CSV table of N, CA, C and O in Angstrom, one decimal:
chain,number,residue,atom,x,y,z
A,1,GLN,N,119.4,176.4,91.3
A,1,GLN,CA,119.9,175.8,90.7
A,1,GLN,C,121.5,175.0,91.0
A,1,GLN,O,122.3,176.3,90.8
A,2,VAL,N,121.5,173.8,90.7
A,2,VAL,CA,122.8,173.4,91.3
A,2,VAL,C,123.8,173.2,89.6
A,2,VAL,O,122.9,173.1,88.6
A,3,GLN,N,125.0,174.1,89.6
A,3,GLN,CA,125.4,173.5,88.5
A,3,GLN,C,127.2,172.7,88.9
A,3,GLN,O,127.9,173.4,89.9
A,4,VAL,N,127.5,172.1,87.7
A,4,VAL,CA,128.7,171.4,87.8
A,4,VAL,C,129.5,171.3,87.1
A,4,VAL,O,128.8,171.2,85.5
A,5,VAL,N,131.0,172.3,86.8
A,5,VAL,CA,131.7,172.2,85.8
A,5,VAL,C,132.8,171.8,86.1
A,5,VAL,O,133.8,172.1,86.7
A,6,GLU,N,133.0,170.3,85.1
A,6,GLU,CA,134.6,170.1,85.1
A,6,GLU,C,136.1,170.7,84.5
A,6,GLU,O,134.6,171.5,82.8
A,7,SER,N,136.5,170.8,84.6
A,7,SER,CA,137.6,171.6,83.2
A,7,SER,C,138.9,170.6,83.7
A,7,SER,O,139.1,169.7,85.0
A,8,GLY,N,140.1,170.7,82.9
A,8,GLY,CA,141.3,170.5,83.0
A,8,GLY,C,141.5,168.7,81.8
A,8,GLY,O,142.9,168.9,81.9
A,9,GLY,N,140.7,168.3,80.9
A,9,GLY,CA,141.1,167.5,80.8
A,9,GLY,C,141.7,167.5,79.4
A,9,GLY,O,141.7,168.8,78.8
A,10,ASP,N,142.8,166.5,78.8
A,10,ASP,CA,143.5,166.8,77.5
A,10,ASP,C,144.1,166.0,77.3
A,10,ASP,O,144.0,164.8,77.9
A,11,LEU,N,144.6,165.5,76.4
A,11,LEU,CA,145.8,164.9,75.8
A,11,LEU,C,147.2,165.0,76.0
A,11,LEU,O,147.8,166.1,75.5
A,12,VAL,N,147.5,163.7,76.7
A,12,VAL,CA,149.1,163.7,77.4
A,12,VAL,C,149.5,162.6,76.9
A,12,VAL,O,148.8,161.6,77.1
A,13,GLN,N,151.1,162.5,76.9
A,13,GLN,CA,151.6,161.1,77.0
A,13,GLN,C,151.7,160.7,78.1
A,13,GLN,O,151.8,161.3,79.6
A,14,GLU,N,152.2,159.2,78.1
A,14,GLU,CA,152.2,158.5,79.1
A,14,GLU,C,153.0,158.6,80.1
A,14,GLU,O,154.2,159.7,79.5
A,15,GLY,N,153.4,158.5,81.4
A,15,GLY,CA,153.3,159.4,82.2
A,15,GLY,C,153.2,160.5,82.7
A,15,GLY,O,154.3,161.5,83.5
A,16,GLY,N,152.7,161.4,82.0
A,16,GLY,CA,151.9,162.5,82.0
A,16,GLY,C,151.7,163.1,83.3
A,16,GLY,O,151.0,161.7,84.0
A,17,SER,N,150.8,164.0,83.7
A,17,SER,CA,150.3,164.6,85.0
A,17,SER,C,149.2,165.9,83.9
A,17,SER,O,149.4,166.6,83.4
A,18,LEU,N,147.9,165.6,84.7
A,18,LEU,CA,146.8,166.8,84.6
A,18,LEU,C,146.8,166.6,85.8
A,18,LEU,O,146.2,165.4,87.1
A,19,THR,N,145.8,167.7,86.2
A,19,THR,CA,144.8,168.3,87.3
A,19,THR,C,143.2,168.4,87.0
A,19,THR,O,143.7,169.5,85.8
A,20,LEU,N,142.4,168.0,87.4
A,20,LEU,CA,141.2,168.3,87.0
A,20,LEU,C,140.8,169.1,88.1
A,20,LEU,O,141.1,168.7,89.0
A,21,SER,N,139.7,169.8,87.4
A,21,SER,CA,139.2,170.8,89.1
A,21,SER,C,137.7,170.7,88.3
A,21,SER,O,136.9,170.2,87.0
A,22,CYS,N,136.5,171.1,89.5
A,22,CYS,CA,135.0,170.8,88.7
A,22,CYS,C,134.6,171.7,90.0
A,22,CYS,O,134.8,171.6,91.5
A,23,THR,N,134.1,172.3,89.7
A,23,THR,CA,133.5,173.8,90.4
A,23,THR,C,131.9,173.6,90.1
A,23,THR,O,131.3,173.2,89.3
A,24,ILE,N,131.4,173.5,91.5
A,24,ILE,CA,130.1,173.7,92.2
A,24,ILE,C,129.3,174.7,92.5
A,24,ILE,O,129.9,175.5,93.7
A,25,SER,N,128.2,175.2,92.1
A,25,SER,CA,127.2,176.4,92.7
A,25,SER,C,126.1,175.8,93.2
A,25,SER,O,125.7,174.5,92.7
A,26,GLY,N,125.2,176.5,93.8
A,26,GLY,CA,124.1,176.1,94.2
A,26,GLY,C,123.5,175.1,94.8
A,26,GLY,O,122.6,174.8,95.3
A,27,LEU,N,124.5,174.6,95.7
A,27,LEU,CA,124.5,174.0,97.2
A,27,LEU,C,126.0,174.7,98.8
A,27,LEU,O,126.4,175.2,98.4
A,28,ASN,N,125.2,173.8,99.5
A,28,ASN,CA,126.3,174.6,100.2
A,28,ASN,C,127.5,173.0,100.2
A,28,ASN,O,127.4,171.8,101.0
A,29,PHE,N,128.4,173.9,98.9
A,29,PHE,CA,129.5,172.9,99.3
A,29,PHE,C,130.0,172.2,99.8
A,29,PHE,O,130.8,170.5,99.9
A,30,GLY,N,130.4,172.5,101.3
A,30,GLY,CA,130.7,172.0,102.1
A,30,GLY,C,130.2,170.7,103.0
A,30,GLY,O,130.9,170.0,103.7
A,31,ASP,N,129.0,170.4,102.7
A,31,ASP,CA,127.9,169.8,103.3
A,31,ASP,C,128.4,168.4,102.5
A,31,ASP,O,127.6,167.4,103.2
A,32,TYR,N,128.7,168.1,101.5
A,32,TYR,CA,128.5,167.0,100.6
A,32,TYR,C,130.2,166.1,99.9
A,32,TYR,O,131.3,167.4,99.9
A,33,GLY,N,130.0,164.9,100.7
A,33,GLY,CA,130.9,164.2,100.0
A,33,GLY,C,130.8,163.8,98.2
A,33,GLY,O,130.0,164.0,97.9
A,34,MET,N,132.0,163.7,97.6
A,34,MET,CA,131.8,164.0,96.0
A,34,MET,C,132.7,162.6,95.7
A,34,MET,O,133.8,162.7,96.6
A,35,ALA,N,132.4,163.0,94.5
A,35,ALA,CA,133.8,161.6,94.0
A,35,ALA,C,134.3,162.4,92.4
A,35,ALA,O,133.4,163.3,92.0
A,36,TRP,N,135.0,161.6,91.8
A,36,TRP,CA,135.1,161.7,90.4
A,36,TRP,C,135.0,159.5,90.1
A,36,TRP,O,135.5,158.9,90.7
A,37,PHE,N,134.4,160.2,88.9
A,37,PHE,CA,134.0,158.8,88.3
A,37,PHE,C,134.4,158.9,86.5
A,37,PHE,O,134.8,160.4,85.9
A,38,ARG,N,135.1,157.9,86.1
A,38,ARG,CA,135.3,157.8,84.9
A,38,ARG,C,134.7,156.9,84.1
A,38,ARG,O,133.9,155.9,84.1
A,39,GLN,N,134.5,157.3,82.3
A,39,GLN,CA,133.7,156.4,82.0
A,39,GLN,C,134.5,156.0,80.5
A,39,GLN,O,134.7,157.5,79.8
A,40,THR,N,134.9,154.9,80.0
A,40,THR,CA,135.2,154.2,78.8
A,40,THR,C,134.3,154.1,77.5
A,40,THR,O,133.3,153.7,78.5
A,41,SER,N,134.6,153.9,76.2
A,41,SER,CA,133.2,153.0,75.7
A,41,SER,C,132.9,151.7,75.7
A,41,SER,O,131.7,151.6,75.5
A,42,ASN,N,133.9,151.2,76.3
A,42,ASN,CA,133.6,149.5,76.7
A,42,ASN,C,133.0,149.3,78.1
A,42,ASN,O,133.2,148.0,78.8
A,43,LYS,N,133.2,150.4,79.0
A,43,LYS,CA,133.0,150.2,80.5
A,43,LYS,C,132.4,150.9,81.0
A,43,LYS,O,132.1,152.1,80.4
A,44,GLU,N,131.6,150.3,82.1
A,44,GLU,CA,130.5,151.1,82.8
A,44,GLU,C,130.8,152.4,83.9
A,44,GLU,O,132.5,152.3,83.9
A,45,ARG,N,130.5,153.2,83.9
A,45,ARG,CA,131.1,154.5,84.5
A,45,ARG,C,131.4,153.8,86.4
A,45,ARG,O,130.6,153.2,86.8
A,46,GLU,N,132.4,154.4,86.6
A,46,GLU,CA,133.0,153.5,87.4
A,46,GLU,C,134.2,154.6,88.6
A,46,GLU,O,134.6,155.8,87.4
A,47,ALA,N,133.8,154.5,89.7
A,47,ALA,CA,134.2,155.9,90.6
A,47,ALA,C,135.8,155.4,90.7
A,47,ALA,O,136.7,154.3,90.7
A,48,VAL,N,136.6,156.5,90.6
A,48,VAL,CA,137.7,156.5,90.9
A,48,VAL,C,138.5,157.0,92.3
A,48,VAL,O,140.0,156.5,92.8
A,49,SER,N,138.0,157.7,92.6
A,49,SER,CA,138.1,158.5,93.9
A,49,SER,C,137.1,159.3,94.3
A,49,SER,O,136.3,159.9,93.9
A,50,GLY,N,137.1,159.3,95.6
A,50,GLY,CA,135.4,160.2,96.3
A,50,GLY,C,137.0,160.7,98.1
A,50,GLY,O,137.5,160.5,97.9
A,51,LEU,N,136.1,162.0,98.0
A,51,LEU,CA,136.1,162.7,99.6
A,51,LEU,C,135.2,163.3,100.0
A,51,LEU,O,134.0,163.4,99.9
A,52,SER,N,135.3,162.9,101.2
A,52,SER,CA,134.2,163.4,102.4
A,52,SER,C,134.4,164.8,102.3
A,52,SER,O,134.8,165.4,102.0
A,53,PHE,N,132.5,164.9,102.9
A,53,PHE,CA,132.3,166.1,103.3
A,53,PHE,C,133.0,167.3,104.0
A,53,PHE,O,133.3,168.6,103.5
A,54,SER,N,133.9,166.2,104.7
A,54,SER,CA,134.9,167.2,105.6
A,54,SER,C,136.5,167.7,105.0
A,54,SER,O,137.1,168.1,105.4
A,55,GLY,N,136.7,166.5,103.8
A,55,GLY,CA,137.9,166.5,103.5
A,55,GLY,C,139.0,165.4,104.2
A,55,GLY,O,140.0,166.1,104.0
A,56,GLY,N,138.6,165.4,105.4
A,56,GLY,CA,139.5,163.9,106.5
A,56,GLY,C,139.6,162.9,105.9
A,56,GLY,O,140.3,162.4,105.7
A,57,SER,N,138.7,162.3,105.0
A,57,SER,CA,138.9,160.7,104.2
A,57,SER,C,138.5,160.9,102.3
A,57,SER,O,137.9,161.9,102.1
A,58,LYS,N,139.7,160.2,102.4
A,58,LYS,CA,140.1,160.4,100.5
A,58,LYS,C,139.6,159.0,100.4
A,58,LYS,O,140.7,158.2,101.2
A,59,TYR,N,139.1,158.3,99.4
A,59,TYR,CA,139.3,157.2,98.7
A,59,TYR,C,139.9,157.2,97.4
A,59,TYR,O,139.4,157.8,96.6
A,60,TYR,N,140.2,155.9,96.6
A,60,TYR,CA,140.8,155.9,95.6
A,60,TYR,C,140.7,154.4,95.1
A,60,TYR,O,140.9,153.1,95.7
A,61,SER,N,140.3,153.9,94.1
A,61,SER,CA,140.2,152.3,93.4
A,61,SER,C,141.5,151.6,93.7
A,61,SER,O,142.8,152.7,93.4
A,62,ASN,N,141.9,150.6,93.3
A,62,ASN,CA,143.1,149.8,93.2
A,62,ASN,C,144.0,150.7,92.3
A,62,ASN,O,145.1,151.0,91.9
A,63,SER,N,142.8,150.8,90.9
A,63,SER,CA,143.8,151.2,89.9
A,63,SER,C,144.7,152.7,89.4
A,63,SER,O,145.4,153.1,88.7
A,64,VAL,N,144.1,153.6,90.6
A,64,VAL,CA,144.7,155.1,90.4
A,64,VAL,C,145.7,155.0,92.1
A,64,VAL,O,146.2,155.9,92.1
A,65,LYS,N,145.4,154.4,92.9
A,65,LYS,CA,145.8,154.6,94.1
A,65,LYS,C,147.7,155.1,94.0
A,65,LYS,O,148.3,154.1,93.4
A,66,GLY,N,147.6,155.9,94.8
A,66,GLY,CA,149.3,156.0,94.5
A,66,GLY,C,149.5,156.8,93.5
A,66,GLY,O,150.8,157.4,93.6
A,67,ARG,N,149.1,157.0,92.3
A,67,ARG,CA,149.1,158.0,91.2
A,67,ARG,C,148.1,159.4,91.3
A,67,ARG,O,148.5,160.2,90.6
A,68,PHE,N,147.0,158.8,92.0
A,68,PHE,CA,145.9,160.1,91.8
A,68,PHE,C,145.6,160.7,93.4
A,68,PHE,O,145.7,160.0,94.3
A,69,ALA,N,145.6,161.6,93.1
A,69,ALA,CA,145.7,162.6,94.5
A,69,ALA,C,144.1,163.6,94.6
A,69,ALA,O,144.1,164.2,93.6
A,70,ILE,N,142.8,163.4,95.3
A,70,ILE,CA,142.1,163.7,95.1
A,70,ILE,C,141.8,165.3,96.6
A,70,ILE,O,142.6,164.9,97.2
A,71,SER,N,141.6,166.4,96.3
A,71,SER,CA,141.3,167.5,96.9
A,71,SER,C,139.7,168.2,97.0
A,71,SER,O,139.6,168.3,96.2
A,72,ARG,N,140.0,168.9,97.9
A,72,ARG,CA,138.6,170.2,97.8
A,72,ARG,C,139.1,171.2,98.1
A,72,ARG,O,140.1,171.5,99.5
A,73,ASP,N,138.6,172.6,97.9
A,73,ASP,CA,139.0,174.0,98.5
A,73,ASP,C,137.3,174.3,98.3
A,73,ASP,O,136.6,174.9,97.4
A,74,ASN,N,136.8,174.5,99.8
A,74,ASN,CA,135.6,175.0,99.9
A,74,ASN,C,135.4,176.2,100.0
A,74,ASN,O,134.0,177.0,99.9
A,75,ALA,N,136.4,177.0,100.2
A,75,ALA,CA,136.2,179.0,100.0
A,75,ALA,C,135.9,179.0,98.3
A,75,ALA,O,135.3,179.8,97.8
A,76,LYS,N,136.5,178.3,97.5
A,76,LYS,CA,136.5,178.4,96.1
A,76,LYS,C,135.2,177.3,95.4
A,76,LYS,O,135.2,177.5,94.1
A,77,ASN,N,135.0,176.3,96.3
A,77,ASN,CA,133.5,175.4,95.7
A,77,ASN,C,134.0,174.8,94.7
A,77,ASN,O,133.5,174.4,93.7
A,78,THR,N,135.3,173.9,94.8
A,78,THR,CA,136.3,173.6,94.1
A,78,THR,C,136.7,172.1,94.0
A,78,THR,O,137.2,172.0,95.5
A,79,LEU,N,136.3,171.3,93.4
A,79,LEU,CA,137.1,169.6,93.6
A,79,LEU,C,138.1,169.4,92.7
A,79,LEU,O,137.8,169.8,91.3
A,80,TYR,N,139.1,168.9,93.2
A,80,TYR,CA,140.0,168.7,92.2
A,80,TYR,C,140.5,167.2,92.1
A,80,TYR,O,140.3,166.3,93.1
A,81,LEU,N,141.1,166.6,91.5
A,81,LEU,CA,142.1,165.6,90.8
A,81,LEU,C,143.5,165.4,90.5
A,81,LEU,O,143.3,165.8,89.0
A,82,GLN,N,144.7,165.3,91.2
A,82,GLN,CA,145.1,165.6,90.2
A,82,GLN,C,146.2,164.3,89.9
A,82,GLN,O,146.0,163.1,90.8
A,83,MET,N,146.2,164.2,88.5
A,83,MET,CA,146.6,162.8,88.3
A,83,MET,C,147.9,162.7,87.8
A,83,MET,O,148.2,163.4,86.7
A,84,ASN,N,148.7,161.8,88.3
A,84,ASN,CA,150.3,161.8,88.2
A,84,ASN,C,150.5,160.2,87.3
A,84,ASN,O,149.6,159.6,87.3
A,85,ASN,N,152.2,159.8,86.5
A,85,ASN,CA,151.9,158.9,86.2
A,85,ASN,C,151.2,158.4,85.4
A,85,ASN,O,150.4,157.5,85.3
A,86,LEU,N,150.2,159.3,84.5
A,86,LEU,CA,149.1,158.6,83.7
A,86,LEU,C,149.6,157.3,82.4
A,86,LEU,O,151.2,157.5,82.2
A,87,LYS,N,148.7,156.6,82.8
A,87,LYS,CA,148.6,155.7,81.6
A,87,LYS,C,147.5,155.7,80.5
A,87,LYS,O,146.6,156.4,80.8
A,88,PRO,N,147.8,154.7,79.5
A,88,PRO,CA,146.7,154.8,78.6
A,88,PRO,C,145.7,154.6,78.9
A,88,PRO,O,143.8,154.5,78.4
A,89,GLU,N,145.2,153.3,80.1
A,89,GLU,CA,143.9,152.9,80.2
A,89,GLU,C,143.6,153.9,81.5
A,89,GLU,O,142.4,153.6,81.8
A,90,ASP,N,144.0,154.8,81.5
A,90,ASP,CA,143.7,156.1,82.1
A,90,ASP,C,142.7,156.9,81.2
A,90,ASP,O,141.8,157.8,81.8
A,91,THR,N,142.4,156.7,80.4
A,91,THR,CA,142.0,157.6,79.0
A,91,THR,C,140.2,157.5,79.0
A,91,THR,O,140.1,156.2,79.6
A,92,GLY,N,139.9,158.5,79.5
A,92,GLY,CA,138.1,158.2,79.5
A,92,GLY,C,137.7,159.3,79.6
A,92,GLY,O,138.2,160.6,80.1
A,93,MET,N,136.6,159.4,79.5
A,93,MET,CA,135.3,161.1,80.0
A,93,MET,C,135.6,160.9,81.5
A,93,MET,O,135.2,159.6,82.2
A,94,TYR,N,136.2,162.2,82.4
A,94,TYR,CA,135.7,162.0,83.9
A,94,TYR,C,134.8,163.2,84.4
A,94,TYR,O,134.9,164.0,83.8
A,95,TYR,N,134.1,162.5,85.0
A,95,TYR,CA,132.8,163.1,86.0
A,95,TYR,C,133.1,163.9,87.2
A,95,TYR,O,133.4,162.8,88.2
A,96,CYS,N,132.6,164.6,87.4
A,96,CYS,CA,132.5,165.0,88.7
A,96,CYS,C,130.8,165.1,90.1
A,96,CYS,O,130.3,165.3,88.8
A,97,ALA,N,131.1,164.2,90.8
A,97,ALA,CA,129.8,163.9,91.3
A,97,ALA,C,129.6,164.1,92.9
A,97,ALA,O,130.7,163.8,93.7
A,98,VAL,N,128.1,165.1,92.9
A,98,VAL,CA,127.8,165.3,94.4
A,98,VAL,C,127.4,164.0,94.4
A,98,VAL,O,126.1,163.5,94.3
A,99,ASP,N,127.6,163.7,96.1
A,99,ASP,CA,126.6,163.0,96.5
A,99,ASP,C,125.1,163.8,96.8
A,99,ASP,O,124.5,164.3,97.0
A,100,SER,N,124.0,162.3,97.1
A,100,SER,CA,122.6,162.8,97.0
A,100,SER,C,122.3,163.0,98.4
A,100,SER,O,121.3,163.7,98.8
A,101,GLU,N,123.3,162.1,99.3
A,101,GLU,CA,122.8,163.3,101.0
A,101,GLU,C,124.3,163.7,101.4
A,101,GLU,O,125.2,164.2,100.8
A,102,ILE,N,123.8,164.7,102.3
A,102,ILE,CA,124.9,165.6,103.2
A,102,ILE,C,125.4,164.4,103.9
A,102,ILE,O,125.2,163.6,104.4
A,103,TYR,N,127.0,165.1,104.3
A,103,TYR,CA,127.9,164.6,105.9
A,103,TYR,C,128.2,163.2,105.3
A,103,TYR,O,128.3,162.4,106.3
A,104,THR,N,128.2,162.6,104.0
A,104,THR,CA,129.4,161.6,103.8
A,104,THR,C,129.8,161.5,103.4
A,104,THR,O,130.8,162.3,103.4
A,105,THR,N,130.6,160.1,102.6
A,105,THR,CA,132.3,159.6,102.1
A,105,THR,C,132.2,160.2,101.6
A,105,THR,O,133.0,160.4,100.2
A,106,GLY,N,131.4,160.2,100.2
A,106,GLY,CA,131.7,160.1,98.8
A,106,GLY,C,132.0,158.9,98.3
A,106,GLY,O,132.4,159.2,97.5
A,107,TRP,N,132.1,157.4,98.7
A,107,TRP,CA,132.3,156.6,98.4
A,107,TRP,C,131.9,155.6,98.6
A,107,TRP,O,130.4,155.5,99.5
A,108,ASN,N,131.9,154.4,98.2
A,108,ASN,CA,131.6,153.1,98.3
A,108,ASN,C,130.3,153.1,97.8
A,108,ASN,O,129.3,152.4,98.6
A,109,LYS,N,129.9,154.1,96.8
A,109,LYS,CA,128.3,154.1,96.4
A,109,LYS,C,128.5,153.9,95.2
A,109,LYS,O,128.9,154.0,94.1
A,110,PRO,N,127.2,153.5,94.5
A,110,PRO,CA,126.9,153.4,92.6
A,110,PRO,C,126.5,154.8,92.4
A,110,PRO,O,125.9,155.3,93.1
A,111,ALA,N,127.1,154.8,91.1
A,111,ALA,CA,126.7,156.0,90.8
A,111,ALA,C,125.3,156.7,90.6
A,111,ALA,O,124.8,157.9,90.7
A,112,SER,N,123.9,155.9,91.1
A,112,SER,CA,122.9,156.1,90.8
A,112,SER,C,122.4,157.0,92.0
A,112,SER,O,121.4,157.8,92.1
A,113,GLU,N,123.6,156.7,92.9
A,113,GLU,CA,123.0,157.8,94.7
A,113,GLU,C,124.0,159.1,94.6
A,113,GLU,O,124.6,159.8,95.4
A,114,PHE,N,123.9,159.6,93.6
A,114,PHE,CA,124.9,160.7,93.8
A,114,PHE,C,124.1,161.8,92.7
A,114,PHE,O,123.9,161.1,91.3
A,115,ASN,N,123.5,162.5,93.0
A,115,ASN,CA,122.6,163.4,92.8
A,115,ASN,C,122.9,164.4,91.0
A,115,ASN,O,122.1,164.6,90.4
A,116,PHE,N,123.8,165.1,91.4
A,116,PHE,CA,124.6,166.0,90.6
A,116,PHE,C,125.8,165.5,89.8
A,116,PHE,O,126.6,165.4,90.5
A,117,TRP,N,126.0,166.0,88.9
A,117,TRP,CA,126.7,165.2,87.9
A,117,TRP,C,127.3,166.9,86.6
A,117,TRP,O,126.8,167.3,86.2
A,118,GLY,N,128.2,166.6,85.8
A,118,GLY,CA,129.2,168.1,85.2
A,118,GLY,C,129.0,166.9,84.2
A,118,GLY,O,128.5,166.0,83.5
A,119,GLN,N,129.2,167.7,83.2
A,119,GLN,CA,129.2,167.2,81.3
A,119,GLN,C,130.4,166.3,81.2
A,119,GLN,O,130.3,165.8,80.2
A,120,GLY,N,131.3,166.3,82.4
A,120,GLY,CA,132.9,165.8,81.6
A,120,GLY,C,133.7,166.5,81.1
A,120,GLY,O,133.2,167.0,80.6
A,121,THR,N,135.1,165.7,81.5
A,121,THR,CA,136.1,166.6,80.7
A,121,THR,C,136.9,164.7,80.2
A,121,THR,O,137.2,164.3,81.0
A,122,GLN,N,137.1,165.2,78.7
A,122,GLN,CA,138.1,164.4,78.5
A,122,GLN,C,139.6,164.0,78.9
A,122,GLN,O,139.7,164.8,78.4
A,123,VAL,N,139.9,163.1,79.1
A,123,VAL,CA,141.2,162.6,79.3
A,123,VAL,C,142.3,161.4,78.5
A,123,VAL,O,141.3,160.7,78.4
A,124,THR,N,142.7,161.6,77.4
A,124,THR,CA,143.5,161.0,76.6
A,124,THR,C,144.5,160.7,76.7
A,124,THR,O,145.6,161.6,77.0
A,125,VAL,N,145.0,159.3,77.1
A,125,VAL,CA,147.1,159.4,77.7
A,125,VAL,C,147.7,158.3,76.2
A,125,VAL,O,147.2,157.5,76.0
A,126,SER,N,148.5,159.3,75.9
A,126,SER,CA,148.9,157.7,74.8
A,126,SER,C,150.1,157.8,74.7
A,126,SER,O,151.0,157.6,75.7
A,127,SER,N,150.0,156.8,74.2
A,127,SER,CA,151.4,155.7,75.0
A,127,SER,C,152.6,155.8,73.8
A,127,SER,O,152.4,156.4,72.6
């Protein structure tokens, strides 16, 4: 059984930093591309960053490029999202997602093509 557990969300002031973590069990972690999505109350779930199964290719949405950094530690079965210079518009529920196929980039796919999701971790940025 695959389990996906996010952590690290918090309330921070504008300009602050957070690191989100996502620990995944029940699959061969190194075989899968993964992504971070976020969702606000008035928007659809949007992908903010993706990471290929090898870790060699990283992707970011325009809204977070230059401020967020995605990484993975295969030895710990953990995906990370380092978020710097946070803005109020970064506020939302952040989800970690595992691609439905192996050996992929984890990017440029709709949310429906990610098989496994965590429960989410809330990030709130105050101005």
